[in-house]
Coordinates of C-alpha atoms and ligand atoms in Angstrom, one line a residue:
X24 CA 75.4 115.7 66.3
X25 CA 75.9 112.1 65.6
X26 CA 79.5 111.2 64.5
X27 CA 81.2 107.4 63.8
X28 CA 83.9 105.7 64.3
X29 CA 86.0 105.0 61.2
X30 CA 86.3 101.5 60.6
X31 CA 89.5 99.7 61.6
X32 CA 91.1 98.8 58.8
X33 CA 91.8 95.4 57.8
X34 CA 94.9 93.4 59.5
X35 CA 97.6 93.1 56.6
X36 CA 100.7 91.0 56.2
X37 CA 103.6 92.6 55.4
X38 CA 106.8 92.1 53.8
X39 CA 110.5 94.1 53.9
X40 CA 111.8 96.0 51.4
X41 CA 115.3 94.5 50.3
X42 CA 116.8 95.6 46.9
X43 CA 113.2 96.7 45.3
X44 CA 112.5 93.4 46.1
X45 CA 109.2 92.1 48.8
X46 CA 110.5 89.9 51.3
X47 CA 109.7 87.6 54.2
X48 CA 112.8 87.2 56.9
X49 CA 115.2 84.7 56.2
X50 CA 113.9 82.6 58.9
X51 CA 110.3 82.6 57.9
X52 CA 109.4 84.6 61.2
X53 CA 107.2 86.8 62.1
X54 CA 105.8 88.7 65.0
X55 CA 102.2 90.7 65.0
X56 CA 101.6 94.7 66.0
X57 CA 98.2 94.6 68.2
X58 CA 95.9 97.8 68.3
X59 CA 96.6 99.3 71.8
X60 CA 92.9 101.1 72.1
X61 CA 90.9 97.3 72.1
X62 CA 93.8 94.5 71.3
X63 CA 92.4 93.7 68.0
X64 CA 95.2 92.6 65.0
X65 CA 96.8 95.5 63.0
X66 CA 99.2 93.8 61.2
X67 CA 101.8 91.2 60.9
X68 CA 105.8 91.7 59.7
X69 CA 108.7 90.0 58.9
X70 CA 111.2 89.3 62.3
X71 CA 114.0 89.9 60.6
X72 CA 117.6 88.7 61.8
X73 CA 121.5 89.0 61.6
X74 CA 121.3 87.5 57.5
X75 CA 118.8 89.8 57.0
X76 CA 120.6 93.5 58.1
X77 CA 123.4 91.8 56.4
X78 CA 121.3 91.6 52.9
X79 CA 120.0 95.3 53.1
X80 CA 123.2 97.0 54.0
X81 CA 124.6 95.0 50.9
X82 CA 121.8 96.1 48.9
X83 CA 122.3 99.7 49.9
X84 CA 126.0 99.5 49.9
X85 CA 125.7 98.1 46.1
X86 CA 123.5 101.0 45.3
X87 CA 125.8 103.7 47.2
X88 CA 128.9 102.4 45.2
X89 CA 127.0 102.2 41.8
X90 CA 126.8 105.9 41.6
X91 CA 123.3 105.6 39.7
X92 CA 121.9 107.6 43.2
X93 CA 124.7 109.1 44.7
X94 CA 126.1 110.5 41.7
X95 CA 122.5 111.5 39.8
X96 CA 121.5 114.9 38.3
X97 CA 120.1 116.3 41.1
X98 CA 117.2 117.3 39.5
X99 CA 116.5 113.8 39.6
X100 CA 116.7 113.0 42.8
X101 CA 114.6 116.2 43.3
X102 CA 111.7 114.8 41.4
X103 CA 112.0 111.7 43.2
X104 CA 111.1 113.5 46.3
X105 CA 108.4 115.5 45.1
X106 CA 106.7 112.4 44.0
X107 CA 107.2 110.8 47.6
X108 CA 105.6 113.9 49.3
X109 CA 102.6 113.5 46.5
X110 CA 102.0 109.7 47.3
X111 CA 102.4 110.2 51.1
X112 CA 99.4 113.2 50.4
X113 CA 97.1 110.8 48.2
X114 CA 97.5 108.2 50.3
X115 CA 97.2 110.3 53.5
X116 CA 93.7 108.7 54.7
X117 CA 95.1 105.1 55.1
X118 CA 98.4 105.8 56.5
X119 CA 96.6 107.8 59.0
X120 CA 94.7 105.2 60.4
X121 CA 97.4 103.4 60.3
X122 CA 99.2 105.3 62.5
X123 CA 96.0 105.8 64.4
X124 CA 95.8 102.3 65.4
X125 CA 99.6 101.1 65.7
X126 CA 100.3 104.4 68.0
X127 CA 97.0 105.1 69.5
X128 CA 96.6 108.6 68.3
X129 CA 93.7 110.5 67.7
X130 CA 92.9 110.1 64.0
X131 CA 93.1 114.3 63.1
X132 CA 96.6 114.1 64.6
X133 CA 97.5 111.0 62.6
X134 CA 96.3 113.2 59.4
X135 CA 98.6 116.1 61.1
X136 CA 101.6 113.7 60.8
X137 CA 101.2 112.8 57.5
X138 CA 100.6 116.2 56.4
X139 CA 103.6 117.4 58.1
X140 CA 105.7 114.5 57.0
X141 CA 105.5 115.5 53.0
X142 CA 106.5 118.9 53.4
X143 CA 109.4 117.4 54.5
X144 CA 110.2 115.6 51.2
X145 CA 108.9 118.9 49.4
X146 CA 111.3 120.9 51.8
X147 CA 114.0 118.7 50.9
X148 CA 113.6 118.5 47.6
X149 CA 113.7 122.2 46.5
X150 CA 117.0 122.9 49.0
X151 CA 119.1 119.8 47.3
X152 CA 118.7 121.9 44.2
X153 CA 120.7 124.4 45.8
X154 CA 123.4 122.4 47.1
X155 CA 127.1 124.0 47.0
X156 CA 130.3 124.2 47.5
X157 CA 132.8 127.1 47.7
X158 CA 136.2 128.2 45.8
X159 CA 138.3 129.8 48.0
X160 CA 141.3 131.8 46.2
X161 CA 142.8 134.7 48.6
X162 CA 145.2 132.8 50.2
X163 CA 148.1 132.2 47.9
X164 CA 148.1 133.7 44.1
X165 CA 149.3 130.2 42.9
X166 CA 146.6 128.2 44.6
X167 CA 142.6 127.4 44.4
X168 CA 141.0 125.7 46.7
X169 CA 137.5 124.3 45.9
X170 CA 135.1 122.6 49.0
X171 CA 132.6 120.0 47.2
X172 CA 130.0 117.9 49.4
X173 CA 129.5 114.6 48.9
X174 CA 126.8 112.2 50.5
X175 CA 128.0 110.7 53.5
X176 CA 127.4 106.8 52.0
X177 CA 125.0 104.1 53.5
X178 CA 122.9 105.3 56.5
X179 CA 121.7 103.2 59.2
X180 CA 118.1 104.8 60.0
X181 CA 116.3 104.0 63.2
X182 CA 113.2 105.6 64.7
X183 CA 111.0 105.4 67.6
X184 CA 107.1 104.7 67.4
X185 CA 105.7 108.0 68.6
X186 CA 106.1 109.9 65.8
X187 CA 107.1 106.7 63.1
X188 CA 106.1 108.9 59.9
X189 CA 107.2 112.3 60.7
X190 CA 110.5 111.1 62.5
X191 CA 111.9 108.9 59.6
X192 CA 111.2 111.0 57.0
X193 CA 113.2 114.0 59.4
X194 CA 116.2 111.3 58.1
X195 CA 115.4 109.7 54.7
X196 CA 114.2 113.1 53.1
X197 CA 117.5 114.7 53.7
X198 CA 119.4 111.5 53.3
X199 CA 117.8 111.2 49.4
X200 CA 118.4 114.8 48.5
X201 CA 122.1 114.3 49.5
X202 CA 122.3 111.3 47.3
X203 CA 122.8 109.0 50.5
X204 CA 121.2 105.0 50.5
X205 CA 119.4 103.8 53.6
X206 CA 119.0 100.7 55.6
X207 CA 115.4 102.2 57.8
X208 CA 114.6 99.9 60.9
X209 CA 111.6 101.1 62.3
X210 CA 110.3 100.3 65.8
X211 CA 108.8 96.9 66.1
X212 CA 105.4 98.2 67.5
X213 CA 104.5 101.0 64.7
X214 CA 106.3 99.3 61.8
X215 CA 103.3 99.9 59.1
X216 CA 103.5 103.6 58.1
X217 CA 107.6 102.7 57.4
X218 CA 107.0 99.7 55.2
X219 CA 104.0 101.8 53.5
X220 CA 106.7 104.6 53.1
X221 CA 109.4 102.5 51.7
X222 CA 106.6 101.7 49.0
X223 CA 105.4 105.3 48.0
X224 CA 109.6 105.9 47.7
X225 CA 109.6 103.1 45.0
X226 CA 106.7 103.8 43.2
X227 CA 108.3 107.0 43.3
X228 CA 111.1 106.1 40.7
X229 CA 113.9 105.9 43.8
X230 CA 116.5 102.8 42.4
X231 CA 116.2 99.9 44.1
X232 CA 118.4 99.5 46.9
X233 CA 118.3 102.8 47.6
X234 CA 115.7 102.6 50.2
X235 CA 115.4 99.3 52.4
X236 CA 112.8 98.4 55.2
X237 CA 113.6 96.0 57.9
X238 CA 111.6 95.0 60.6
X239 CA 112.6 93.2 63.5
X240 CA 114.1 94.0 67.5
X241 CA 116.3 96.8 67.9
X242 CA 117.9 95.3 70.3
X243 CA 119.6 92.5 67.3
X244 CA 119.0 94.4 64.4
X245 CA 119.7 97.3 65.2
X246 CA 122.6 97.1 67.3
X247 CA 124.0 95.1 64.2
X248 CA 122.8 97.7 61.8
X249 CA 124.7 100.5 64.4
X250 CA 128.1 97.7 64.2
X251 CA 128.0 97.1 60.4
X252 CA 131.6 97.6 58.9
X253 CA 129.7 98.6 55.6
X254 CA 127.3 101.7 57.6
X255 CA 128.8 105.3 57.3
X256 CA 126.2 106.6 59.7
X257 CA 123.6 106.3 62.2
X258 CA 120.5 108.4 62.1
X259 CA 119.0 107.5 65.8
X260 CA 115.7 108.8 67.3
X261 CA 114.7 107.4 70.5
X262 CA 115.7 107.3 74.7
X263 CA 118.7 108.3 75.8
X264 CA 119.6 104.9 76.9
X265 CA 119.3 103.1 74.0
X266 CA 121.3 106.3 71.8
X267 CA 124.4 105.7 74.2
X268 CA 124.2 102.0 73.1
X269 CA 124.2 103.3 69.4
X270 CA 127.3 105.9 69.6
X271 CA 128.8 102.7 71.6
X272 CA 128.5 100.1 68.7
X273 CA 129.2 102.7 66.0
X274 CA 132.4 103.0 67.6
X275 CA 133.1 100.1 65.4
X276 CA 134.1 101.6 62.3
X277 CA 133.6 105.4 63.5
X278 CA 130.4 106.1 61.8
X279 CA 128.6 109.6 61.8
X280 CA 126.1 109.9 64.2
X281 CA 122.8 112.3 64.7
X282 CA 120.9 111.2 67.8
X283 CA 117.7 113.1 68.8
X284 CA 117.2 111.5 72.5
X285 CA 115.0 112.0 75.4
X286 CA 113.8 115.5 77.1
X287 CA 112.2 116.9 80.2
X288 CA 111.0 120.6 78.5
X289 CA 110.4 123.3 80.7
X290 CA 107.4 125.2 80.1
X291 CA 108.1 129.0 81.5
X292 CA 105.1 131.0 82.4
X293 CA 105.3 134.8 84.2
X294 CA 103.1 136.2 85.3
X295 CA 102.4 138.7 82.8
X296 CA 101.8 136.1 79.8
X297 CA 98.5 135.9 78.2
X298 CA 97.2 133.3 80.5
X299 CA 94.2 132.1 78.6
X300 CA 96.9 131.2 75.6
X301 CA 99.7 130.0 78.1
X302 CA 96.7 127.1 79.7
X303 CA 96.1 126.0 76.3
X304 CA 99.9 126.1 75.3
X305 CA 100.8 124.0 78.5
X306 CA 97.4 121.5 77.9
X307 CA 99.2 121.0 74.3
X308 CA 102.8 120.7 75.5
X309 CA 101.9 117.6 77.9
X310 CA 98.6 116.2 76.7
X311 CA 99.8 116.0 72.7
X312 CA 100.1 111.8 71.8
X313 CA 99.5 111.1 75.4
X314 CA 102.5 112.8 76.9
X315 CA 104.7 110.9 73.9
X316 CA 106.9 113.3 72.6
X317 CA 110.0 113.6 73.5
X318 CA 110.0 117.6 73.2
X319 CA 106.5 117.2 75.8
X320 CA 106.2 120.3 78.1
X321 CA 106.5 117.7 80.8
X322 CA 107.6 120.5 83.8
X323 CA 105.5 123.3 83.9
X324 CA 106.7 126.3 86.0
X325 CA 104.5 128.7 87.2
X326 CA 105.3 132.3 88.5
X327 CA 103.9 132.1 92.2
X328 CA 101.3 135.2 91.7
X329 CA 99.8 133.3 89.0
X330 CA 99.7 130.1 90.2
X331 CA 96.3 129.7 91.5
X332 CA 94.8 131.2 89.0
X333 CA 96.5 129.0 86.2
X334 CA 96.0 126.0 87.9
X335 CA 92.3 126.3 88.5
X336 CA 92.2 126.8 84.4
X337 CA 94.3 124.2 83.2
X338 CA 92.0 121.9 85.8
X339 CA 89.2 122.8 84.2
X340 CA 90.5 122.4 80.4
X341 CA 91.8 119.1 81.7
X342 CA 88.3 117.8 82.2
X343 CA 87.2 118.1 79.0
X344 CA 89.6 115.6 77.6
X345 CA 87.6 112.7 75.7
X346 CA 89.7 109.5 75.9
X347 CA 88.7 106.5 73.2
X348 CA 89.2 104.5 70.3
X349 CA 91.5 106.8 68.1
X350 CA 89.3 105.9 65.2
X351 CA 86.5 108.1 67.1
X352 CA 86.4 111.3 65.9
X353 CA 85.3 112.7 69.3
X354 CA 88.3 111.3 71.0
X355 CA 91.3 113.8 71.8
X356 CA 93.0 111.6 73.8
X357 CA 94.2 107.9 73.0
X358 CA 96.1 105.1 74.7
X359 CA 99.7 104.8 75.6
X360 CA 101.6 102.5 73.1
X361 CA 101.7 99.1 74.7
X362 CA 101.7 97.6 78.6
X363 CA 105.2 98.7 79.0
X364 CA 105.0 102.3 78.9
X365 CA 101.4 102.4 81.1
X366 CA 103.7 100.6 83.5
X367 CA 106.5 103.1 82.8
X368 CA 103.4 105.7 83.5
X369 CA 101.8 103.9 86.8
X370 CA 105.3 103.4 88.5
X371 CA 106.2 107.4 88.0
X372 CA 102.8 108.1 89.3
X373 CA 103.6 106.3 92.7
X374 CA 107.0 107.7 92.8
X375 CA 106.0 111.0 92.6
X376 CA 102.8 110.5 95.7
X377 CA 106.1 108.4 97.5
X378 CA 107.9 111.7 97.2
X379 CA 105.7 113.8 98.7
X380 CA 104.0 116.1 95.1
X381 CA 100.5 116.9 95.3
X382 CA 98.3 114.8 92.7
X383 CA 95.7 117.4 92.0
X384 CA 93.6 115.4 88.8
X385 CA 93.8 111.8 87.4
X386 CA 96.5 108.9 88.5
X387 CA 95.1 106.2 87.6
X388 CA 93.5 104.4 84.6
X389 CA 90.3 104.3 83.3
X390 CA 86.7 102.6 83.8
X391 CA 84.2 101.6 81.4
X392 CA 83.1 102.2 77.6
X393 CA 85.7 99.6 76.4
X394 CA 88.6 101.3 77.8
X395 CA 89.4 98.5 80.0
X396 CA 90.4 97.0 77.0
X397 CA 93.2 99.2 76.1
X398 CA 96.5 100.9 77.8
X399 CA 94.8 103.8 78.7
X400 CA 95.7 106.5 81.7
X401 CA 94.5 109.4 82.7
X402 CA 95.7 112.5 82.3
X403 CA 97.4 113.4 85.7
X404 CA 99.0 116.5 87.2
X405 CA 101.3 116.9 90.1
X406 CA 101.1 120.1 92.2
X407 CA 104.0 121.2 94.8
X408 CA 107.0 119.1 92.9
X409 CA 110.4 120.2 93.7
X410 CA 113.1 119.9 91.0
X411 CA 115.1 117.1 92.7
X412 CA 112.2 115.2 93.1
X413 CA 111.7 112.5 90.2
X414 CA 109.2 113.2 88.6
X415 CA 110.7 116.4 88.1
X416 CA 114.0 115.0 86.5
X417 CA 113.2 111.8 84.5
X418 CA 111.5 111.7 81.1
X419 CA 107.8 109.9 82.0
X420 CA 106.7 109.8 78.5
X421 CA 103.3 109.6 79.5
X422 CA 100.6 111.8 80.1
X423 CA 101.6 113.2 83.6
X424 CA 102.4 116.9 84.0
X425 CA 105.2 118.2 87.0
X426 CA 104.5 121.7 88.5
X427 CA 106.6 124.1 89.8
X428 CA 106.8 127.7 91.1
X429 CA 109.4 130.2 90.8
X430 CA 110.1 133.4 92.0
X431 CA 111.4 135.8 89.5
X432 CA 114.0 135.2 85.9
X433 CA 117.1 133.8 87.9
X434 CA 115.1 131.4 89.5
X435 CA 113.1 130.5 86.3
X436 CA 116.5 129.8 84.4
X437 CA 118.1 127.7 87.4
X438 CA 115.0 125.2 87.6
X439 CA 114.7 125.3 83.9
X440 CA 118.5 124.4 83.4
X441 CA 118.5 121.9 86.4
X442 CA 118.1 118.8 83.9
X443 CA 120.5 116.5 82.5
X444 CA 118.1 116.6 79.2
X445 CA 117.8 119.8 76.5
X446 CA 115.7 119.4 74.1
X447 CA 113.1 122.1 73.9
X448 CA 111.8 124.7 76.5
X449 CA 109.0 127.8 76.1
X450 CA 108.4 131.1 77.8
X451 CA 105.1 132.3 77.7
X452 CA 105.5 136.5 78.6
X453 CA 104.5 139.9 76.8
X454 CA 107.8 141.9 77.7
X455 CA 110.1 141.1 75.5
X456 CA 113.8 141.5 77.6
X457 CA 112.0 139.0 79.7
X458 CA 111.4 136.4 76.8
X459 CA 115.0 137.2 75.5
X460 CA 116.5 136.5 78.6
X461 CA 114.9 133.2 79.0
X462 CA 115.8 132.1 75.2
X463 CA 119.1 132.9 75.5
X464 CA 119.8 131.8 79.1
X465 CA 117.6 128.4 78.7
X466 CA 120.7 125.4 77.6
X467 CA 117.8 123.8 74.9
X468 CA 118.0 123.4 71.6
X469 CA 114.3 124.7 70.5
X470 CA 113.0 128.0 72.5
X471 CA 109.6 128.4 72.2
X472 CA 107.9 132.2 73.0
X473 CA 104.5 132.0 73.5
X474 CA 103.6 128.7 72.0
X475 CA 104.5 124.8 72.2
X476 CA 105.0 121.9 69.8
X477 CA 105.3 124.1 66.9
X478 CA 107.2 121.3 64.7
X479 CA 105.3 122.4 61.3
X480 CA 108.5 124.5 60.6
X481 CA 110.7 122.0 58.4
X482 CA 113.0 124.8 58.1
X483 CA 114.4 125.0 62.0
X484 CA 117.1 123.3 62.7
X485 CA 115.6 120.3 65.7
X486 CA 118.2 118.6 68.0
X487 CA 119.3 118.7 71.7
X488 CA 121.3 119.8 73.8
X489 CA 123.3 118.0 77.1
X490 CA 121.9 114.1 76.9
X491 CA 119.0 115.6 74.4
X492 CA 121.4 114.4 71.2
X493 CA 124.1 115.0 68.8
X494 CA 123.7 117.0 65.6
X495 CA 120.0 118.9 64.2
X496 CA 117.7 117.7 61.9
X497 CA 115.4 119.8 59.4
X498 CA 116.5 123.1 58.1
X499 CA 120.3 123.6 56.1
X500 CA 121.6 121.7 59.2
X501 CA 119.9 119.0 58.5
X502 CA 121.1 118.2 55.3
X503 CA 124.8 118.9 56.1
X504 CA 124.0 115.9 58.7
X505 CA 124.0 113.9 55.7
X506 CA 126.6 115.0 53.7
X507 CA 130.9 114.8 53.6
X508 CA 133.3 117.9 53.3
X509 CA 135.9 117.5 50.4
X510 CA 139.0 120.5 50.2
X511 CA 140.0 120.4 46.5
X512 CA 143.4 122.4 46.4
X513 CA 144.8 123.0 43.3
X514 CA 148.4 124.2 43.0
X515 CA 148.9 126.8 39.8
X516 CA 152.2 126.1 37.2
Ligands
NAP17 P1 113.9 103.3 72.1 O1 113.4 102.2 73.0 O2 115.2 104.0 72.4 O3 113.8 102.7 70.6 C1 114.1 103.5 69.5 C2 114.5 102.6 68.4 O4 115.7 102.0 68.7 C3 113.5 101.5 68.1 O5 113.5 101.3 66.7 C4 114.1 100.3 68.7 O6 113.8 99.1 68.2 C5 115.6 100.6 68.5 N1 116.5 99.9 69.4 C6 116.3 99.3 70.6 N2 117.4 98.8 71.1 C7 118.4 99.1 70.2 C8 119.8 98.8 70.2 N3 120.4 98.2 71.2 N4 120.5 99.3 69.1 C9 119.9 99.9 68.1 N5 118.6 100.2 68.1 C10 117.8 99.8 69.1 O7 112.8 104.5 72.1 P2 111.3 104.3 72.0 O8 110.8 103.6 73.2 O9 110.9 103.8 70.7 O10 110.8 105.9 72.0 C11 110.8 106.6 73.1 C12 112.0 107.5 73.3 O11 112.3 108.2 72.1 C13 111.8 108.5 74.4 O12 112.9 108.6 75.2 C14 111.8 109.8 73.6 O13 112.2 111.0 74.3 C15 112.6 109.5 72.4 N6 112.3 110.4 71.3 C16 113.1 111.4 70.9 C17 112.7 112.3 69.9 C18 113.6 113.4 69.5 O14 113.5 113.9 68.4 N7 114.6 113.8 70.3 C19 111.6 112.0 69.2 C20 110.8 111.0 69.6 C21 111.1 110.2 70.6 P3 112.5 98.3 68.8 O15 111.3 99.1 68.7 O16 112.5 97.0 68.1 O17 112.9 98.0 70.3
MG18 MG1 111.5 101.6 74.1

């Protein structure tokens, strides 16, 4: 079979979105996003500043306070939504590789994302049509009391660059249904897929200054965006560190806050499980964007008897990965994002051989075909780690799998719970007290059983427990995130 490479697509210049308006930053700055498979020039975006957070969060404020959004027939922003999730499908084979070459992912997955990322916006828009309150009346024969929702105001919407498509619109779909405006700051090394977004939502009929794209540092613009007097909330994804630096600075003016953070998931497997399924689930749960997920099945732990066994498999399923240009459509396996996180990558590797863990496949990065010329590792797996050990406890965010063994249940559910992080866990096992213990014994907020990664569901609730987050994303949750409790009482004459 002969197959080709898609070609890259060609480097664009990009503006922010400010009040329906295209915009360069105040300053006339700029900084460039660089394809992390081979270097080449993806695109180039506005570096925006202080003046220019301070212009969106006006626009958006303008728009909140107008009502034309915020107080709409729902039915229209419904429609508005359904026509996003439309233009994000019709547009679906640029945005993905566009992802493809600002993240590095394969460009099948990048479709994936995309995909997923409008039945959010379809999600979304048939449950704001169902939005309620309650009358409550029992209490007193004189009195009714009437709860109402309201949106929460202006939201402050930043997002990390693994997922830069599927994450933000975890936060703007919801956010639109409840009738919420949005300031959206994406990372500064995937900004395209955001900017594109913020131009499917206008051509969509949203009004302007409902939805506004700013690119620039998190570090300045997004800590301002997290200070602003005029935010109401903070929709964070990204590390841990950087979300205690958010709830800090949006202790300003007390905003809301969801924060989805970092996570070290355990993947459970007894002995019992299927194992053929359970290798493939735990090649998934580590090796999906290159170990970049923040729900990756980064500690694997193995019941003793089927150690061996497993291990020989997952070996020999790690072989076959095909690391290359994610533009390739026989690559499964791209680059890490930028030199930052292969460094990140390298100096866990050498913690972890420091510490005395087995490196059983992979460590380092690697030769020839080109891919000297991107951040590429490969895919690495560490045999006889013990829990306190580092590798076992911080989030790597590469592609570098931790193996354990335990003994029987209790011992499964004290390594599994020995993490400062709770994000997402699995159990692989046919005996079903077994998986029940584990779900409800494991402190995470997702519990797989038998399977990983399975985000397609945008009705679950997503969010973490311990230093995992605050608050859930997706699902009925999700939109409550977004939205104000009012008690109307009403006193009878
Ligand atoms: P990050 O460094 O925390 O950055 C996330 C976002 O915050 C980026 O847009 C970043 O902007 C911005 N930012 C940086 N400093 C800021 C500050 N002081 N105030 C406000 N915003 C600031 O995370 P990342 O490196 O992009 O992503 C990796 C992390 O995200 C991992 O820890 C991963 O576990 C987590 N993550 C969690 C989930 C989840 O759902 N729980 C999903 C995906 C990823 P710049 O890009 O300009 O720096
Ligand atoms: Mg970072």
């Amino acid at each position: 079979m002969t197959t080709q490479t898609a070609p890259q697509t060609e480097a664009k210049t990009y503006q922010m979105l400010i009040e329906g308006q295209w915009v360069s930053a105040k300053s006339g700055e700029t900084f460039e996003r660089l394809n992390p498979a081979n270097g080449t020039l993806v695109g180039t975006y506005p570096l925006a500043d202080i003046p220019d957070v301070d212009l969106a969060v006006d626009a958006a404020r303008r728009a909140f306070d107008s009502g034309t959004w915020s107080n709409a027939p729902v039915k229209q922003r419904h429609d508005v939504l359904r026509k996003v999730a439309d233009g994000l499908r019709a547009n679906i084979g640029a945005l993905a590789a566009l992802l493809a070459q600002e993240v590095g992912k394969p460009l099948n997955m990048a479709m994936g994302e995309v995909a997923l990322a409008a039945d959010v916006y379809e999600y979304f828009a048939g449950i704001s049509l169902d939005m309620h309150g309650e009358a409550i009346t029992q209490f007193a024969p004189d009195a009714v009391g009437l709860t109402v929702h309201e949106p929460v105001g202006v939201v402050g919407v930043i997002t990390p660059w693994n997922f830069p498509l599927l994450l933000i619109s975890w936060k703007l779909a919801p956010a639109l249904a409840t009738g919420c405006t949005v300031v959206a700051k994406p990372a500064q090394l995937t900004p395209g897929t955001t900017v594109e977004l913020g131009r499917i939502i206008q051509e969509a009929g949203a009004p302007d200054g409902v939805v506004n794209v700013i690119t620039g540092p998190g570090s300045k613009i997004g800590q301002h965006m997290a200070e602003h007097p005029k935010v109401d909330k903070i929709a964070f994804t990204g590390s841990t560190e950087v979300g205690r630096s958010v709830m800090r600075a949006a202790a300003t003016n007390i905003k809301k806050l969801s924060l989805e953070l970092g996570g070290k998931s355990p993947n459970v497997v007894f002995a019992d499980a299927n194992i053929d399924a359970a290798v493939a689930g735990a090649f998934f749960a580590i090796y999906l964007n290159t170990g970049q997920v923040c729900q990756a099945g980064s500690r694997l732990l193995l019941q003793e008897s089927v150690k061996d066994q497993f291990m020989e498999k997952l070996i020999a399923f790690t072989k076959t990965v095909k690391l290359g240009d994610p533009l390739d459509p026989e690559t499964t396996m791209g680059p890490v994002v930028d030199q930052n996180q292969l460094s990140t990558v390298e100096h866990y590797v050498a913690e972890g051989q420091k510490e005395g863990a087995k490196m059983l496949i992979g460590g380092s990065r690697p030769k020839g075909n080109g891919l000297d010329k991107g951040f590429f590792f490969e895919p690495t797996i560490f045999d006889s780690v013990a829990s306190n050990m580092t590798i076992a406890q911080e989030e790597i965010f590469g592609p570098v799998l931790s193996v354990l063994t335990f003994k029987d249940i209790d011992d499964a559910l004290r390594i599994a719970n020995d993490t400062s992080y709770g994000l997402a866990s699995a159990v692989w096992t046919n005996d079903l007290n077994t998986a029940l213990k584990m779900a409800k014994g494991i402190r995470a907020g997702t519990v797989w059983v038998n399977a990983f990664h399975q985000a397609g569901l945008p009705n679950m609730p997503y969010g973490g427990y311990k230093q995992s987050g605050i608050g859930r994303e997706l699902g009925r949750h999700g939109l409550d995130e977004y939205l104000e409790t009012k008690a109307i009482q009403i006193k009878l004459g």
